[in-house]
Short mmCIF file of N, CA and C in Angstrom, two decimals:
data_model
loop_
_atom_site.label_atom_id
_atom_site.label_comp_id
_atom_site.label_asym_id
_atom_site.label_seq_id
_atom_site.Cartn_x
_atom_site.Cartn_y
_atom_site.Cartn_z
N VAL A 93 -77.34 -13.49 -132.60
CA VAL A 93 -76.16 -13.20 -133.39
C VAL A 93 -75.49 -12.00 -132.75
N VAL A 94 -74.21 -12.12 -132.49
CA VAL A 94 -73.45 -11.05 -131.88
C VAL A 94 -72.35 -10.67 -132.84
N GLY A 95 -72.20 -9.38 -133.06
CA GLY A 95 -71.12 -8.94 -133.94
C GLY A 95 -71.20 -7.45 -134.16
N ASP A 96 -70.15 -6.91 -134.72
CA ASP A 96 -70.06 -5.49 -134.98
C ASP A 96 -70.48 -5.26 -136.43
N GLY A 97 -71.41 -4.37 -136.66
CA GLY A 97 -71.85 -4.06 -138.01
C GLY A 97 -72.86 -5.05 -138.57
N VAL A 98 -73.55 -5.81 -137.72
CA VAL A 98 -74.57 -6.76 -138.18
C VAL A 98 -75.88 -6.00 -138.31
N ASP A 99 -76.45 -6.03 -139.51
CA ASP A 99 -77.73 -5.37 -139.76
C ASP A 99 -78.83 -6.39 -139.50
N PRO A 100 -79.66 -6.19 -138.48
CA PRO A 100 -80.67 -7.19 -138.16
C PRO A 100 -81.71 -7.39 -139.27
N VAL A 101 -82.06 -6.32 -139.97
CA VAL A 101 -83.06 -6.44 -141.05
C VAL A 101 -82.49 -7.28 -142.19
N CYS A 102 -81.25 -7.02 -142.56
CA CYS A 102 -80.60 -7.79 -143.62
C CYS A 102 -80.45 -9.25 -143.21
N LEU A 103 -80.11 -9.48 -141.95
CA LEU A 103 -79.95 -10.84 -141.45
C LEU A 103 -81.27 -11.61 -141.52
N VAL A 104 -82.37 -10.97 -141.12
CA VAL A 104 -83.67 -11.63 -141.17
C VAL A 104 -84.08 -11.90 -142.61
N SER A 105 -83.80 -10.97 -143.51
CA SER A 105 -84.13 -11.18 -144.93
C SER A 105 -83.39 -12.38 -145.48
N CYS A 106 -82.11 -12.51 -145.17
CA CYS A 106 -81.32 -13.66 -145.64
C CYS A 106 -81.84 -14.96 -145.05
N LEU A 107 -82.19 -14.94 -143.76
CA LEU A 107 -82.71 -16.15 -143.13
C LEU A 107 -84.07 -16.55 -143.71
N ARG A 108 -84.92 -15.57 -144.02
CA ARG A 108 -86.23 -15.87 -144.60
C ARG A 108 -86.09 -16.50 -145.98
N LYS A 109 -85.09 -16.04 -146.76
CA LYS A 109 -84.88 -16.62 -148.09
C LYS A 109 -84.46 -18.07 -147.99
N LYS A 110 -83.62 -18.40 -146.98
CA LYS A 110 -83.09 -19.75 -146.87
C LYS A 110 -83.98 -20.67 -146.04
N LEU A 111 -84.59 -20.16 -144.97
CA LEU A 111 -85.36 -21.00 -144.06
C LEU A 111 -86.87 -20.86 -144.24
N GLY A 112 -87.31 -19.76 -144.74
CA GLY A 112 -88.75 -19.56 -144.95
C GLY A 112 -89.37 -18.68 -143.88
N HIS A 113 -88.99 -18.85 -142.62
CA HIS A 113 -89.58 -18.04 -141.56
C HIS A 113 -88.49 -17.62 -140.59
N ALA A 114 -88.44 -16.34 -140.27
CA ALA A 114 -87.51 -15.80 -139.28
C ALA A 114 -88.08 -14.49 -138.78
N GLN A 115 -87.84 -14.19 -137.54
CA GLN A 115 -88.30 -12.93 -136.99
C GLN A 115 -87.30 -12.43 -135.95
N ILE A 116 -87.34 -11.11 -135.75
CA ILE A 116 -86.47 -10.48 -134.77
C ILE A 116 -87.21 -10.50 -133.44
N ILE A 117 -86.59 -11.08 -132.46
CA ILE A 117 -87.21 -11.13 -131.14
C ILE A 117 -86.72 -9.97 -130.27
N LYS A 118 -85.43 -9.73 -130.32
CA LYS A 118 -84.89 -8.71 -129.44
C LYS A 118 -83.60 -8.17 -130.04
N VAL A 119 -83.43 -6.86 -129.97
CA VAL A 119 -82.19 -6.21 -130.40
C VAL A 119 -81.73 -5.36 -129.22
N GLU A 120 -80.51 -5.61 -128.79
CA GLU A 120 -79.98 -4.82 -127.67
C GLU A 120 -78.48 -4.69 -127.79
N GLU A 121 -77.96 -3.74 -127.08
CA GLU A 121 -76.52 -3.50 -127.06
C GLU A 121 -75.85 -4.56 -126.19
N VAL A 122 -74.72 -5.02 -126.67
CA VAL A 122 -73.98 -6.02 -125.90
C VAL A 122 -73.18 -5.29 -124.83
N LYS A 123 -73.40 -5.69 -123.60
CA LYS A 123 -72.70 -5.07 -122.47
C LYS A 123 -71.65 -6.04 -121.96
N LYS A 124 -70.53 -5.48 -121.59
CA LYS A 124 -69.48 -6.31 -121.02
C LYS A 124 -69.93 -6.74 -119.62
N PRO A 125 -69.72 -7.99 -119.30
CA PRO A 125 -70.11 -8.42 -117.95
C PRO A 125 -69.24 -7.73 -116.91
N GLU A 126 -69.89 -7.29 -115.87
CA GLU A 126 -69.16 -6.61 -114.81
C GLU A 126 -68.36 -7.64 -114.04
N GLU A 127 -67.11 -7.32 -113.88
CA GLU A 127 -66.26 -8.24 -113.12
C GLU A 127 -66.56 -8.05 -111.64
N GLU A 128 -66.78 -9.15 -110.98
CA GLU A 128 -67.03 -9.08 -109.56
C GLU A 128 -65.72 -8.74 -108.86
N LYS A 129 -65.84 -7.88 -107.91
CA LYS A 129 -64.64 -7.52 -107.17
C LYS A 129 -64.28 -8.70 -106.28
N LYS A 130 -63.17 -9.27 -106.60
CA LYS A 130 -62.73 -10.42 -105.83
C LYS A 130 -61.92 -9.91 -104.64
N ASP A 131 -62.30 -10.39 -103.49
CA ASP A 131 -61.54 -10.03 -102.31
C ASP A 131 -60.24 -10.81 -102.34
N GLU A 132 -59.18 -10.06 -102.49
CA GLU A 132 -57.88 -10.72 -102.52
C GLU A 132 -57.58 -11.22 -101.12
N PRO A 133 -57.15 -12.45 -101.02
CA PRO A 133 -56.86 -12.95 -99.68
C PRO A 133 -55.69 -12.18 -99.08
N LYS A 134 -55.88 -11.80 -97.85
CA LYS A 134 -54.84 -11.05 -97.17
C LYS A 134 -53.68 -12.00 -96.87
N PRO A 135 -52.47 -11.50 -97.00
CA PRO A 135 -51.34 -12.39 -96.69
C PRO A 135 -51.37 -12.78 -95.22
N ALA A 136 -50.97 -13.99 -94.96
CA ALA A 136 -50.98 -14.48 -93.59
C ALA A 136 -49.98 -13.70 -92.75
N VAL A 137 -50.44 -13.25 -91.62
CA VAL A 137 -49.58 -12.50 -90.72
C VAL A 137 -48.81 -13.50 -89.86
N PRO A 138 -47.49 -13.45 -89.90
CA PRO A 138 -46.74 -14.41 -89.10
C PRO A 138 -46.93 -14.13 -87.61
N VAL A 139 -47.12 -15.18 -86.87
CA VAL A 139 -47.31 -15.07 -85.43
C VAL A 139 -45.93 -15.04 -84.78
N PRO A 140 -45.65 -14.01 -83.98
CA PRO A 140 -44.33 -13.97 -83.35
C PRO A 140 -44.18 -15.11 -82.35
N VAL A 141 -43.08 -15.79 -82.45
CA VAL A 141 -42.81 -16.92 -81.56
C VAL A 141 -41.55 -16.61 -80.78
N ASN A 142 -41.64 -16.74 -79.48
CA ASN A 142 -40.47 -16.51 -78.65
C ASN A 142 -39.50 -17.68 -78.81
N PRO A 143 -38.21 -17.38 -78.80
CA PRO A 143 -37.25 -18.48 -78.90
C PRO A 143 -37.30 -19.34 -77.64
N PRO A 144 -36.99 -20.59 -77.76
CA PRO A 144 -37.03 -21.44 -76.56
C PRO A 144 -35.94 -21.00 -75.58
N PRO A 145 -36.22 -21.12 -74.30
CA PRO A 145 -35.22 -20.70 -73.32
C PRO A 145 -34.02 -21.65 -73.35
N CYS A 146 -32.88 -21.11 -73.04
CA CYS A 146 -31.66 -21.92 -72.98
C CYS A 146 -31.56 -22.53 -71.59
N TYR A 147 -31.45 -23.81 -71.53
CA TYR A 147 -31.34 -24.50 -70.26
C TYR A 147 -29.88 -24.85 -70.03
N TYR A 148 -29.30 -24.22 -69.04
CA TYR A 148 -27.93 -24.52 -68.65
C TYR A 148 -28.00 -25.32 -67.35
N PRO A 149 -27.07 -26.22 -67.18
CA PRO A 149 -27.06 -26.93 -65.89
C PRO A 149 -26.77 -25.93 -64.78
N PRO A 150 -27.35 -26.15 -63.63
CA PRO A 150 -27.10 -25.19 -62.54
C PRO A 150 -25.62 -25.15 -62.18
N SER A 151 -25.16 -23.99 -61.89
CA SER A 151 -23.75 -23.87 -61.51
C SER A 151 -23.66 -23.85 -59.99
N TYR A 152 -22.76 -24.67 -59.47
CA TYR A 152 -22.54 -24.74 -58.02
C TYR A 152 -21.13 -24.24 -57.75
N TYR A 153 -21.02 -23.49 -56.71
CA TYR A 153 -19.70 -23.01 -56.30
C TYR A 153 -19.12 -24.02 -55.32
N HIS A 154 -17.95 -24.47 -55.61
CA HIS A 154 -17.29 -25.46 -54.76
C HIS A 154 -16.06 -24.80 -54.15
N HIS A 155 -16.07 -24.67 -52.85
CA HIS A 155 -14.95 -24.05 -52.15
C HIS A 155 -14.31 -25.09 -51.25
N GLN A 156 -13.02 -25.10 -51.24
CA GLN A 156 -12.29 -25.99 -50.34
C GLN A 156 -11.63 -25.15 -49.25
N TYR A 157 -11.88 -25.54 -48.07
CA TYR A 157 -11.26 -24.86 -46.95
C TYR A 157 -10.28 -25.82 -46.30
N GLN A 158 -9.14 -25.32 -46.05
CA GLN A 158 -8.16 -26.14 -45.34
C GLN A 158 -8.25 -25.78 -43.85
N ALA A 159 -8.27 -26.79 -43.08
CA ALA A 159 -8.35 -26.57 -41.64
C ALA A 159 -7.02 -25.99 -41.14
N PRO A 160 -7.05 -25.04 -40.23
CA PRO A 160 -5.81 -24.47 -39.73
C PRO A 160 -5.05 -25.52 -38.91
N HIS A 161 -3.75 -25.62 -39.05
CA HIS A 161 -2.96 -26.63 -38.34
C HIS A 161 -2.41 -26.13 -37.08
#
């Protein structure tokens, strides 16, 4: 039985009147369960990605020469 202000002797007396036999096995303070420290997942670090290179068609220089007359 868990509760605030529960008298174990009174509880056993009431149970003995109704059931005939009851005994106290253990009396202890209720402790709050310790919360396990949860490792928070680290945020994913973005991997730097280089932009794709720009492919331009090769530029050719076209010169026209006129032959001297």
